[in-house]
Short mmCIF file of C-alpha atoms and ligand atoms in Angstrom, two decimals:
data_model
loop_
_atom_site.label_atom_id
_atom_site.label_comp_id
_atom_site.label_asym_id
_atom_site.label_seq_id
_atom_site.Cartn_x
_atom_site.Cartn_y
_atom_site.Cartn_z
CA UNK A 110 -10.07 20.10 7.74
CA UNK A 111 -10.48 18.52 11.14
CA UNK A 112 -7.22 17.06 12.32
CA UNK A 113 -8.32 14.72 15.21
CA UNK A 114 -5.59 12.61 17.56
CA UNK A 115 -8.23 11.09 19.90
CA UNK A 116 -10.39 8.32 19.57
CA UNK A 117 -13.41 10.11 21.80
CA UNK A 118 -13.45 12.86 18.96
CA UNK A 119 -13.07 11.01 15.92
CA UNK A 120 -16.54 9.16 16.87
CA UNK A 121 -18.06 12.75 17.32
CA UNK A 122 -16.90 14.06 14.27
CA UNK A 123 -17.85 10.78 12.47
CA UNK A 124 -21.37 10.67 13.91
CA UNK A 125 -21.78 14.10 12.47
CA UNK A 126 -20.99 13.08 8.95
CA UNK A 127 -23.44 10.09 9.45
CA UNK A 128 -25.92 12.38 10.76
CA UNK A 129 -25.67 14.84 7.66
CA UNK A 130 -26.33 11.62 5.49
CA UNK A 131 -22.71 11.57 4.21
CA UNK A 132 -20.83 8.87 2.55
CA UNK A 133 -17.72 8.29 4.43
CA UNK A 134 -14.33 7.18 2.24
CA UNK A 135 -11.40 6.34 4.14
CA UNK A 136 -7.84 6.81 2.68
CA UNK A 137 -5.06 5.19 5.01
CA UNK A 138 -1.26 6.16 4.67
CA UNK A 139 1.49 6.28 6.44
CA UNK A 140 2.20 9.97 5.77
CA UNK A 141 5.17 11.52 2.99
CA UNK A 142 2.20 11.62 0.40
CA UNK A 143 2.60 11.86 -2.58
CA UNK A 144 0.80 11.90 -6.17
CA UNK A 145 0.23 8.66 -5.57
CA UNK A 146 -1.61 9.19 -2.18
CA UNK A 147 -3.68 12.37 -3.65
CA UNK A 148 -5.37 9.96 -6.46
CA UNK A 149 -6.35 7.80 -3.76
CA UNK A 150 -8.08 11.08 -2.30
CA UNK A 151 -9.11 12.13 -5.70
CA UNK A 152 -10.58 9.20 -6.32
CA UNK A 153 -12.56 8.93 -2.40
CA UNK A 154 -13.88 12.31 -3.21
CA UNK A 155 -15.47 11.24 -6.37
CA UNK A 156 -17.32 8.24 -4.91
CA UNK A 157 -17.56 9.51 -1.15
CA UNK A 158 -19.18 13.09 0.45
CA UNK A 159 -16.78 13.08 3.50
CA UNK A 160 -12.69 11.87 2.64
CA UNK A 161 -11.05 11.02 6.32
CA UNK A 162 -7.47 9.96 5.80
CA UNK A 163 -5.60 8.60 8.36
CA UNK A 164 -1.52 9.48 9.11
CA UNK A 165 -0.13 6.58 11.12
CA UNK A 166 3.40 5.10 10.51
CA UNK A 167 2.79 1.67 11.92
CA UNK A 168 5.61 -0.34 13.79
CA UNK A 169 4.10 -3.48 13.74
CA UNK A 170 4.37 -3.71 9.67
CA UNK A 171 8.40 -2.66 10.07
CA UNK A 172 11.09 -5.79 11.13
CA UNK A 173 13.62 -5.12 12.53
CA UNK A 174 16.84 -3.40 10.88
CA UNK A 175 14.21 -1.84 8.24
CA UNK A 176 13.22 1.79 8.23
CA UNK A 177 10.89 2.52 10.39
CA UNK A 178 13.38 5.63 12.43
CA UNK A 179 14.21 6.87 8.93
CA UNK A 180 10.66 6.62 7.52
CA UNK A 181 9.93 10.42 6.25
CA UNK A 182 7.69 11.68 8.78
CA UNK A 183 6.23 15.82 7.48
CA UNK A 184 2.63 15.67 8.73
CA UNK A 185 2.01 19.64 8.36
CA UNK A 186 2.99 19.30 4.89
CA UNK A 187 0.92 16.25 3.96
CA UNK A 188 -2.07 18.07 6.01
CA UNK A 189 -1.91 21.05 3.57
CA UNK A 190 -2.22 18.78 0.81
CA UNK A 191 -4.79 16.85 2.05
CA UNK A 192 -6.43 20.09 3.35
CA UNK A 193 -6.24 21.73 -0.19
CA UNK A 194 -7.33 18.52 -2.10
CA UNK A 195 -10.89 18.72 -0.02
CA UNK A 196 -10.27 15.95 3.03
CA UNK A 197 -12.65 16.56 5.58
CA UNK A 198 -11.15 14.96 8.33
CA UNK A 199 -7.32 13.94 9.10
CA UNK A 200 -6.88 10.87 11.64
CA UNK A 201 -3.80 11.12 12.97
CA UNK A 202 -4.10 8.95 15.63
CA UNK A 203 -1.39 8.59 19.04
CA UNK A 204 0.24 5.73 19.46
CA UNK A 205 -1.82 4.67 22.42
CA UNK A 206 -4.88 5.15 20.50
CA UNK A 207 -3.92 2.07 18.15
CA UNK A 208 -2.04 0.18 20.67
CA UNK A 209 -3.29 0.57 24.35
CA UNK A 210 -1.23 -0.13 27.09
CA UNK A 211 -1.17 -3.87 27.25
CA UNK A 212 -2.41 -4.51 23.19
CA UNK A 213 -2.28 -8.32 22.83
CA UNK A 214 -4.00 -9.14 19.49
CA UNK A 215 -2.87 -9.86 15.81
CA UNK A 216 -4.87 -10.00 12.59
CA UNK A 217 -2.81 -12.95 10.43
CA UNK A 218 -4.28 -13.20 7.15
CA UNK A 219 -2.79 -17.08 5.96
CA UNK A 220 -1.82 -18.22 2.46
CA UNK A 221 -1.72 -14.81 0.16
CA UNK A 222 0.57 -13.45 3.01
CA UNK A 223 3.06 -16.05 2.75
CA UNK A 224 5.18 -15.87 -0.49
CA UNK A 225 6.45 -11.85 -2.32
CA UNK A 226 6.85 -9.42 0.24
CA UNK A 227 6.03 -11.38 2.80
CA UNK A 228 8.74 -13.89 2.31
CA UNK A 229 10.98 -11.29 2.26
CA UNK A 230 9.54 -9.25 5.36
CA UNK A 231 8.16 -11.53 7.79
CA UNK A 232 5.60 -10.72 9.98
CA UNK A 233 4.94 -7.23 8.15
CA UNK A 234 1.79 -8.08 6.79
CA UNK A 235 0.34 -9.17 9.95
CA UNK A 236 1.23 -5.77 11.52
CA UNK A 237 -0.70 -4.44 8.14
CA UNK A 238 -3.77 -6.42 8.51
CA UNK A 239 -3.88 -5.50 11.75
CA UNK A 240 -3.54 -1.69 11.73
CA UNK A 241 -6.01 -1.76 8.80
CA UNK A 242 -8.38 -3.63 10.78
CA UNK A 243 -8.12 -1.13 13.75
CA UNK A 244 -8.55 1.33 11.15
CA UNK A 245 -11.73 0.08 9.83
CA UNK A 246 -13.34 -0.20 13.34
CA UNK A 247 -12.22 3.26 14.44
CA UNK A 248 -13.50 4.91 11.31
CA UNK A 249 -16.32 2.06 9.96
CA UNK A 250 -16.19 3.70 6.22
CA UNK A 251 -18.41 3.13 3.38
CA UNK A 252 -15.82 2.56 0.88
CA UNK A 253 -11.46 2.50 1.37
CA UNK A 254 -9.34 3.51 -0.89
CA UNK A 255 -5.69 1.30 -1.37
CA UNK A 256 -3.22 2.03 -4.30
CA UNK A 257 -2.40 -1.45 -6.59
CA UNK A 258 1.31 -0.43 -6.01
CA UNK A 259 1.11 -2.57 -3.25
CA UNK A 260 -0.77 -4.96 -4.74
CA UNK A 261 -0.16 -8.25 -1.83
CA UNK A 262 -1.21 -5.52 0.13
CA UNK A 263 -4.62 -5.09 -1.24
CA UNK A 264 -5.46 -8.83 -2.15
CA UNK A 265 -4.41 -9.15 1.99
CA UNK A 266 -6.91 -6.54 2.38
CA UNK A 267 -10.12 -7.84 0.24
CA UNK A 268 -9.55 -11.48 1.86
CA UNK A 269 -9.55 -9.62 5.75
CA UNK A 270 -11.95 -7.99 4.76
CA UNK A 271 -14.04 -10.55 3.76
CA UNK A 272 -13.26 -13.14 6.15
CA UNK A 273 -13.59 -10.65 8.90
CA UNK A 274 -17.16 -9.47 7.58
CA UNK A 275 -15.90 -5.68 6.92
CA UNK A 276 -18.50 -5.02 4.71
CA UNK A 277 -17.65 -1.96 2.95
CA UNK A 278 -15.97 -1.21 -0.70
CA UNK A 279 -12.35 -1.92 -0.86
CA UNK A 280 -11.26 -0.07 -3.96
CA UNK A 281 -8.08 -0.57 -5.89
CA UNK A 282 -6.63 2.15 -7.35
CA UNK A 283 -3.77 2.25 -9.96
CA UNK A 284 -0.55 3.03 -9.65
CA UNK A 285 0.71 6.36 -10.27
CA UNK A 286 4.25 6.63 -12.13
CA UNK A 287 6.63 9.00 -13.07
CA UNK A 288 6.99 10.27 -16.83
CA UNK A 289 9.70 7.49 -16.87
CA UNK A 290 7.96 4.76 -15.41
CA UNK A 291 8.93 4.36 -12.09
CA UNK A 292 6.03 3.73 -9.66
CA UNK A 293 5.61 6.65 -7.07
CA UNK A 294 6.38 5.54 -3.67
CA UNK A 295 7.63 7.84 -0.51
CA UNK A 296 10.62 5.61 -0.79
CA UNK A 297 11.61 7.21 -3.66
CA UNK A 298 13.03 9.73 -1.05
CA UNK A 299 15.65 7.72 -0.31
CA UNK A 300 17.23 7.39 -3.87
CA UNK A 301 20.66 9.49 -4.95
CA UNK A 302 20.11 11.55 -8.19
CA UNK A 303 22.06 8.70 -9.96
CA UNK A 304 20.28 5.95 -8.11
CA UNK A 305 16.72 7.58 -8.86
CA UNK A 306 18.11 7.33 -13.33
CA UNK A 307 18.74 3.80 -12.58
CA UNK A 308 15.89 3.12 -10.60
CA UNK A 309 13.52 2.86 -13.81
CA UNK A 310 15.26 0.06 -15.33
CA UNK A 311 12.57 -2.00 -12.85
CA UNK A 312 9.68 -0.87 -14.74
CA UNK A 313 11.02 -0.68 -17.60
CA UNK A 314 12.18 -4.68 -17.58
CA UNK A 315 9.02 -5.46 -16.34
CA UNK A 316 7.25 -3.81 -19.22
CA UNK A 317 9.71 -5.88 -21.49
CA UNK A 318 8.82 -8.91 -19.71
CA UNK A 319 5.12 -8.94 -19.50
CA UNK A 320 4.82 -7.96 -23.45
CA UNK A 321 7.33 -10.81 -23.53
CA UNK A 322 4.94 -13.15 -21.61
CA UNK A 323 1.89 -12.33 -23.44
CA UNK A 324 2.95 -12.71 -27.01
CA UNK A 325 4.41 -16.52 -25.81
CA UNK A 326 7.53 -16.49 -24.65
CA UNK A 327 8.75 -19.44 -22.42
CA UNK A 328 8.01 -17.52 -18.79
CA UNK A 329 11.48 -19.18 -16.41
CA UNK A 330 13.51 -17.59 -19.65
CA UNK A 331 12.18 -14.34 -19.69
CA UNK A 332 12.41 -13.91 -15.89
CA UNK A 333 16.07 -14.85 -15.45
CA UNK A 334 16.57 -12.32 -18.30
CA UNK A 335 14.87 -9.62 -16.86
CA UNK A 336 16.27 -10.30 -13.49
CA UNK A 337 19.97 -10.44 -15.01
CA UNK A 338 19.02 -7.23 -16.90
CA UNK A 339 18.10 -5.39 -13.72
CA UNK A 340 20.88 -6.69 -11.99
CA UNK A 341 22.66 -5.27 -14.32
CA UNK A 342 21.45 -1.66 -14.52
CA UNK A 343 22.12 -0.71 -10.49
CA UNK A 344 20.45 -2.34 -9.08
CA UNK A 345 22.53 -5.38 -6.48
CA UNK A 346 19.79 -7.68 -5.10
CA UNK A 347 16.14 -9.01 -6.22
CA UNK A 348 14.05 -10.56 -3.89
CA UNK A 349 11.26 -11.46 -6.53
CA UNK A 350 10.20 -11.24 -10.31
CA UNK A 351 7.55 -13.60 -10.33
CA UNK A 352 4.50 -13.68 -12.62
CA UNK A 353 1.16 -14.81 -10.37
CA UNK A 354 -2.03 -14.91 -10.58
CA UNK A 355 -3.48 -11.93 -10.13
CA UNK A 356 -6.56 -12.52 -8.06
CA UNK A 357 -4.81 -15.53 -5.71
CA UNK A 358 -1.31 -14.45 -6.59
CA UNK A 359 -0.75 -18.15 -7.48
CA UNK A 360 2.57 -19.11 -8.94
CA UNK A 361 2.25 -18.74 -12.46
CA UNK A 362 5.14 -21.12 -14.66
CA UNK A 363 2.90 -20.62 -17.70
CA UNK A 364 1.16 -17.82 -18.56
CA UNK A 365 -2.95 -17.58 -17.83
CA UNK A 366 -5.08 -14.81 -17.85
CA UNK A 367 -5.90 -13.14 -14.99
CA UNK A 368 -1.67 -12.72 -14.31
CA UNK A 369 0.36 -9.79 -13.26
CA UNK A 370 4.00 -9.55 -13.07
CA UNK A 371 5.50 -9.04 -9.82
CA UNK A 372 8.81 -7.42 -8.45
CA UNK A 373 11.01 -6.34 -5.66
CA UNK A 374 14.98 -5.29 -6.15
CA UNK A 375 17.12 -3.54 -3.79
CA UNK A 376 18.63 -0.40 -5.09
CA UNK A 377 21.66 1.35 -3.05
CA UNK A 378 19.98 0.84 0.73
CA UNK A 379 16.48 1.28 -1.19
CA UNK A 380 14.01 -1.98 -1.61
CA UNK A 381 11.66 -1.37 -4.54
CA UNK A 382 8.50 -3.09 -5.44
CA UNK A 383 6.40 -2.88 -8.51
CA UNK A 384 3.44 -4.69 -10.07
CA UNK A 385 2.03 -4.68 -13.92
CA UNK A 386 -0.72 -6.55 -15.42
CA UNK A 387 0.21 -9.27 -18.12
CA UNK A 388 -2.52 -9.58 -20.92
O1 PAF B 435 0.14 1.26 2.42
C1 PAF B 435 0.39 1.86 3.49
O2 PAF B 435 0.73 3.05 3.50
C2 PAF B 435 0.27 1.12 4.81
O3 PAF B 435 0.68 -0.20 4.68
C3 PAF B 435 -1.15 1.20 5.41
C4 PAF B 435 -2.18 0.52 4.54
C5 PAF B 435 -1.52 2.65 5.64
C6 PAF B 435 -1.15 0.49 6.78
O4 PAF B 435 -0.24 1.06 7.67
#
Protein backbone atom coordinates (compact mmCIF):
# COMPACT_ATOMS: atom_id res chain seq x y z
CA UNK A 1 0.00 0.00 0.00
CA UNK A 2 1.02 3.42 -1.23
CA UNK A 3 0.81 5.94 1.55
CA UNK A 4 0.90 9.32 -0.35
CA UNK A 5 0.93 13.01 1.62
CA UNK A 6 1.23 15.11 -1.59
CA UNK A 7 -1.15 16.18 -3.96
CA UNK A 8 1.56 15.99 -7.11
CA UNK A 9 1.78 12.13 -6.28
CA UNK A 10 -1.60 11.18 -5.56
CA UNK A 11 -2.50 12.30 -9.34
CA UNK A 12 0.46 9.98 -10.48
CA UNK A 13 -0.51 7.16 -8.61
CA UNK A 14 -4.20 7.75 -9.60
CA UNK A 15 -3.46 8.09 -13.31
CA UNK A 16 -1.83 4.73 -13.02
CA UNK A 17 -4.88 3.00 -11.70
CA UNK A 18 -6.89 4.75 -14.55
CA UNK A 19 -4.39 3.67 -16.94
CA UNK A 20 -4.56 -0.12 -15.81
CA UNK A 21 -8.44 0.22 -16.43
CA UNK A 22 -9.18 0.12 -12.67
CA UNK A 23 -12.24 1.07 -10.84
CA UNK A 24 -11.34 3.51 -8.24
CA UNK A 25 -13.50 3.37 -4.66
CA UNK A 26 -12.78 5.95 -2.26
CA UNK A 27 -13.26 5.37 1.54
CA UNK A 28 -12.87 8.73 3.62
CA UNK A 29 -12.22 8.70 7.51
CA UNK A 30 -10.88 10.53 9.86
CA UNK A 31 -8.50 7.82 11.12
CA UNK A 32 -9.06 5.44 14.73
CA UNK A 33 -10.79 2.83 12.34
CA UNK A 34 -12.54 0.58 13.32
CA UNK A 35 -14.93 -2.47 12.25
CA UNK A 36 -17.00 -0.07 11.19
CA UNK A 37 -14.44 1.66 8.82
CA UNK A 38 -13.08 -1.92 7.47
CA UNK A 39 -16.80 -2.80 6.06
CA UNK A 40 -16.69 0.35 4.34
CA UNK A 41 -13.32 -1.08 2.76
CA UNK A 42 -14.78 -4.47 2.53
CA UNK A 43 -17.46 -3.37 0.86
CA UNK A 44 -15.16 -0.76 -1.84
CA UNK A 45 -13.19 -3.82 -2.57
CA UNK A 46 -16.12 -5.80 -3.64
CA UNK A 47 -17.49 -3.21 -6.09
CA UNK A 48 -14.07 -1.33 -6.88
CA UNK A 49 -10.38 -2.83 -8.34
CA UNK A 50 -8.31 -0.06 -6.57
CA UNK A 51 -9.65 1.00 -2.57
CA UNK A 52 -7.82 4.60 -1.77
CA UNK A 53 -8.84 5.70 1.69
CA UNK A 54 -8.12 8.87 2.87
CA UNK A 55 -6.82 9.75 6.81
CA UNK A 56 -7.65 13.40 7.43
CA UNK A 57 -9.04 14.69 10.80
CA UNK A 58 -10.73 17.80 9.54
CA UNK A 59 -10.92 21.09 11.69
CA UNK A 60 -13.37 22.74 9.85
CA UNK A 61 -16.20 19.97 10.86
CA UNK A 62 -15.01 20.48 14.83
CA UNK A 63 -16.59 23.87 16.88
CA UNK A 64 -15.07 25.02 19.16
CA UNK A 65 -14.75 23.42 22.82
CA UNK A 66 -15.39 19.90 20.95
CA UNK A 67 -12.69 17.34 20.42
CA UNK A 68 -10.81 17.92 17.82
CA UNK A 69 -7.04 17.96 20.23
CA UNK A 70 -8.37 14.79 21.85
CA UNK A 71 -9.60 13.13 18.64
CA UNK A 72 -7.59 9.59 18.62
CA UNK A 73 -5.06 10.13 16.11
CA UNK A 74 -2.84 6.18 15.43
CA UNK A 75 -2.25 6.40 11.67
CA UNK A 76 0.47 3.43 11.60
CA UNK A 77 -2.02 1.33 13.17
CA UNK A 78 -5.00 2.16 10.97
CA UNK A 79 -2.39 1.81 7.88
CA UNK A 80 -1.74 -1.86 8.86
CA UNK A 81 -5.27 -2.47 8.81
CA UNK A 82 -6.00 -0.89 5.84
CA UNK A 83 -2.76 -2.40 4.38
CA UNK A 84 -3.83 -6.00 5.44
CA UNK A 85 -7.54 -5.56 4.35
CA UNK A 86 -6.16 -4.97 0.51
CA UNK A 87 -6.22 -0.81 0.20
CA UNK A 88 -4.18 0.13 -2.53
CA UNK A 89 -3.53 3.52 -1.77
CA UNK A 90 -3.66 5.58 1.69
CA UNK A 91 -4.30 9.52 1.27
CA UNK A 92 -3.13 11.01 4.04
CA UNK A 93 -3.04 14.29 2.99
CA UNK A 94 -0.98 17.61 4.95
CA UNK A 95 -2.80 20.12 6.11
CA UNK A 96 -1.73 22.52 3.42
CA UNK A 97 -2.74 20.12 0.85
CA UNK A 98 -6.57 20.61 1.86
CA UNK A 99 -6.28 24.08 3.00
CA UNK A 100 -3.62 26.24 1.12
CA UNK A 101 -2.28 29.16 2.53
CA UNK A 102 -4.99 31.71 2.11
CA UNK A 103 -8.18 28.87 1.59
CA UNK A 104 -11.29 31.10 1.33
CA UNK A 105 -14.15 28.81 0.19
CA UNK A 106 -17.06 26.83 1.90
CA UNK A 107 -19.35 24.12 0.55
CA UNK A 108 -22.92 24.90 2.60
CA UNK A 109 -25.32 22.34 1.77
CA UNK A 110 -28.97 24.31 2.97
CA UNK A 111 -32.09 22.69 4.45
CA UNK A 112 -31.02 18.84 5.39
CA UNK A 113 -28.05 20.55 7.25
CA UNK A 114 -30.09 22.59 9.41
CA UNK A 115 -32.01 20.57 12.12
CA UNK A 116 -30.13 16.92 14.18
CA UNK A 117 -26.60 17.31 14.38
CA UNK A 118 -26.44 20.27 12.85
CA UNK A 119 -28.55 22.13 15.29
CA UNK A 120 -26.55 20.91 17.79
CA UNK A 121 -23.03 21.54 16.05
CA UNK A 122 -23.20 24.49 13.96
CA UNK A 123 -21.25 25.00 11.15
CA UNK A 124 -19.84 21.26 11.28
CA UNK A 125 -21.48 20.11 8.36
CA UNK A 126 -20.28 22.81 6.23
CA UNK A 127 -16.65 21.96 7.20
CA UNK A 128 -17.93 18.20 6.12
CA UNK A 129 -19.29 19.07 2.82
CA UNK A 130 -16.47 20.82 2.21
CA UNK A 131 -13.60 18.42 3.00
CA UNK A 132 -15.66 15.78 1.14
CA UNK A 133 -15.85 17.91 -1.77
CA UNK A 134 -12.01 18.53 -1.78
CA UNK A 135 -11.88 14.94 -1.41
CA UNK A 136 -13.79 14.08 -4.41
CA UNK A 137 -11.76 16.47 -6.67
CA UNK A 138 -8.39 15.28 -5.38
CA UNK A 139 -9.24 11.66 -5.84
CA UNK A 140 -12.38 11.88 -8.67
CA UNK A 141 -13.58 8.12 -7.64
CA UNK A 142 -15.95 5.91 -9.33
CA UNK A 143 -17.92 5.03 -6.41
CA UNK A 144 -17.50 6.39 -2.25
CA UNK A 145 -18.15 4.55 0.37
CA UNK A 146 -20.00 6.44 3.75
CA UNK A 147 -21.29 4.37 6.79
CA UNK A 148 -25.38 5.13 7.61
CA UNK A 149 -24.11 5.72 11.23
CA UNK A 150 -23.92 9.07 10.26
CA UNK A 151 -26.77 9.11 8.42
CA UNK A 152 -27.32 13.49 8.08
CA UNK A 153 -24.01 12.93 7.01
CA UNK A 154 -24.70 10.89 4.00
CA UNK A 155 -28.15 12.46 2.90
CA UNK A 156 -25.65 15.92 3.10
CA UNK A 157 -23.50 13.97 0.91
CA UNK A 158 -26.00 12.53 -1.98
CA UNK A 159 -27.66 16.19 -2.16
CA UNK A 160 -23.71 17.84 -2.68
CA UNK A 161 -23.21 15.53 -4.63
CA UNK A 162 -25.87 15.99 -6.79
CA UNK A 163 -26.23 19.58 -6.79
CA UNK A 164 -22.56 19.91 -7.34
CA UNK A 165 -22.67 17.39 -10.42
CA UNK A 166 -20.20 14.74 -8.61
CA UNK A 167 -21.23 12.13 -10.65
CA UNK A 168 -20.05 9.06 -9.12
CA UNK A 169 -21.82 6.28 -6.70
CA UNK A 170 -22.33 7.42 -3.22
CA UNK A 171 -22.93 4.20 -1.36
CA UNK A 172 -24.46 3.81 2.04
CA UNK A 173 -23.31 1.31 4.06
CA UNK A 174 -24.85 -0.03 7.35
CA UNK A 175 -23.95 0.41 10.53
CA UNK A 176 -21.80 -1.92 12.27
CA UNK A 177 -22.69 -2.66 16.11
CA UNK A 178 -21.44 -4.35 18.89
CA UNK A 179 -22.93 -7.84 20.10
CA UNK A 180 -24.96 -5.48 22.42
CA UNK A 181 -26.12 -3.03 20.12
CA UNK A 182 -24.22 -0.13 20.39
CA UNK A 183 -23.20 1.41 17.03
CA UNK A 184 -19.32 1.32 16.47
CA UNK A 185 -17.90 4.70 16.45
CA UNK A 186 -14.04 5.80 17.34
CA UNK A 187 -15.81 7.70 20.05
CA UNK A 188 -16.45 4.79 21.75
CA UNK A 189 -12.79 5.39 22.94
CA UNK A 190 -13.73 7.80 25.11
CA UNK A 191 -16.26 5.76 27.29
CA UNK A 192 -15.26 4.38 31.08
CA UNK A 193 -15.85 0.56 31.41
CA UNK A 194 -19.09 1.53 33.30
CA UNK A 195 -20.02 4.27 30.89
CA UNK A 196 -19.40 1.88 27.76
CA UNK A 197 -22.47 -0.92 29.92
CA UNK A 198 -24.62 2.04 29.98
CA UNK A 199 -23.94 3.30 26.74
CA UNK A 200 -26.32 0.59 25.01
CA UNK A 201 -29.36 1.67 26.66
CA UNK A 202 -29.39 4.22 23.31
CA UNK A 203 -29.88 1.47 21.00
CA UNK A 204 -31.56 -0.44 22.86
CA UNK A 205 -34.52 2.41 23.51
CA UNK A 206 -34.41 3.11 20.11
CA UNK A 207 -35.11 -0.44 19.13
CA UNK A 208 -38.08 -0.22 21.71
CA UNK A 209 -39.23 2.84 20.14
CA UNK A 210 -39.24 2.18 16.49
CA UNK A 211 -41.10 -1.40 17.06
CA UNK A 212 -43.22 0.94 19.18
CA UNK A 213 -43.80 3.32 16.21
CA UNK A 214 -44.50 0.78 13.68
CA UNK A 215 -47.08 -1.36 15.34
CA UNK A 216 -49.12 2.30 16.08
CA UNK A 217 -48.23 3.82 18.90
CA UNK A 218 -48.96 7.63 19.32
CA UNK A 219 -45.15 8.88 18.13
CA UNK A 220 -44.72 12.46 20.87
CA UNK A 221 -45.58 9.52 23.65
CA UNK A 222 -43.20 7.09 22.75
CA UNK A 223 -40.37 9.64 22.31
CA UNK A 224 -40.66 11.39 25.68
CA UNK A 225 -40.61 7.79 27.01
CA UNK A 226 -37.68 6.72 25.41
CA UNK A 227 -35.94 9.93 26.04
CA UNK A 228 -36.92 9.72 29.93
CA UNK A 229 -35.77 6.06 29.74
CA UNK A 230 -32.32 6.99 28.47
CA UNK A 231 -32.08 9.72 30.69
CA UNK A 232 -32.47 7.49 33.04
CA UNK A 233 -29.92 4.74 32.33
CA UNK A 234 -26.54 7.23 32.34
CA UNK A 235 -26.90 8.95 30.25
CA UNK A 236 -27.42 13.26 31.41
CA UNK A 237 -28.34 15.15 28.21
CA UNK A 238 -30.21 14.39 24.70
CA UNK A 239 -29.92 16.63 22.04
CA UNK A 240 -32.43 14.66 19.71
CA UNK A 241 -34.78 11.51 19.42
CA UNK A 242 -36.66 12.43 16.55
CA UNK A 243 -38.32 10.14 14.01
CA UNK A 244 -37.82 11.77 10.19
CA UNK A 245 -38.14 10.98 7.11
CA UNK A 246 -35.66 9.06 5.97
CA UNK A 247 -34.84 10.27 2.51
CA UNK A 248 -35.51 14.32 3.41
CA UNK A 249 -35.16 13.76 7.11
CA UNK A 250 -38.52 15.62 7.38
CA UNK A 251 -40.08 15.91 10.78
CA UNK A 252 -42.12 13.03 11.18
CA UNK A 253 -45.25 13.59 14.13
CA UNK A 254 -46.95 10.55 12.58
CA UNK A 255 -45.46 7.72 11.38
CA UNK A 256 -44.94 7.19 7.26
CA UNK A 257 -42.94 4.92 5.53
CA UNK A 258 -39.83 5.75 4.39
CA UNK A 259 -38.92 6.91 8.43
CA UNK A 260 -35.95 6.25 10.56
CA UNK A 261 -35.52 7.03 14.11
CA UNK A 262 -32.96 9.41 15.01
CA UNK A 263 -30.72 10.10 18.17
CA UNK A 264 -28.01 11.93 19.92
CA UNK A 265 -27.39 11.78 24.00
CA UNK A 266 -24.45 12.85 25.86
CA UNK A 267 -22.88 10.21 27.94
CA UNK A 268 -20.12 11.24 30.72
CA UNK A 269 -18.09 13.96 28.31
CA UNK A 270 -19.13 11.49 25.31
CA UNK A 271 -21.96 12.74 22.59
CA UNK A 272 -23.49 9.68 20.93
CA UNK A 273 -25.50 9.44 17.82
CA UNK A 274 -27.41 6.60 16.38
CA UNK A 275 -29.91 5.97 13.57
CA UNK A 276 -32.48 2.84 12.93
CA UNK A 277 -34.96 2.34 10.31
CA UNK A 278 -38.76 2.32 11.40
CA UNK A 279 -40.91 -0.14 9.23
O1 LIG B 1 -17.34 10.53 8.71
C1 LIG B 1 -16.18 10.98 8.81
O2 LIG B 1 -15.27 10.29 9.28
C2 LIG B 1 -15.89 12.40 8.36
O3 LIG B 1 -16.95 13.25 8.62
C3 LIG B 1 -15.48 12.47 6.87
C4 LIG B 1 -16.60 12.04 5.95
C5 LIG B 1 -14.24 11.62 6.64
C6 LIG B 1 -15.11 13.93 6.53
O4 LIG B 1 -14.08 14.41 7.32
Amino acid sequence: MQIVRQLDPLRDALADFRKSGFKIGLVPTMGALHAGHMRLVEMASEQCDAVVASIFVNPTQFGEGEDLDAYPRQEAADAALLEAAGVKLLWAPTADQVYPDGYATNVSVGGISDGLCGAARPGHFDGVATVVAKLFNQVRPDAAFFGEKDYQQLAIIRRMARDLDFLHDIVGVPTVRDPDGLALSSRNAYLTAEQRANAAALPQAMQAAAKAIAAGGKVATILEDSAAHILGSGFHKIDYFELRNADNLAVLDVFAEPARLFAAAHIGKTRLIDNIPVS
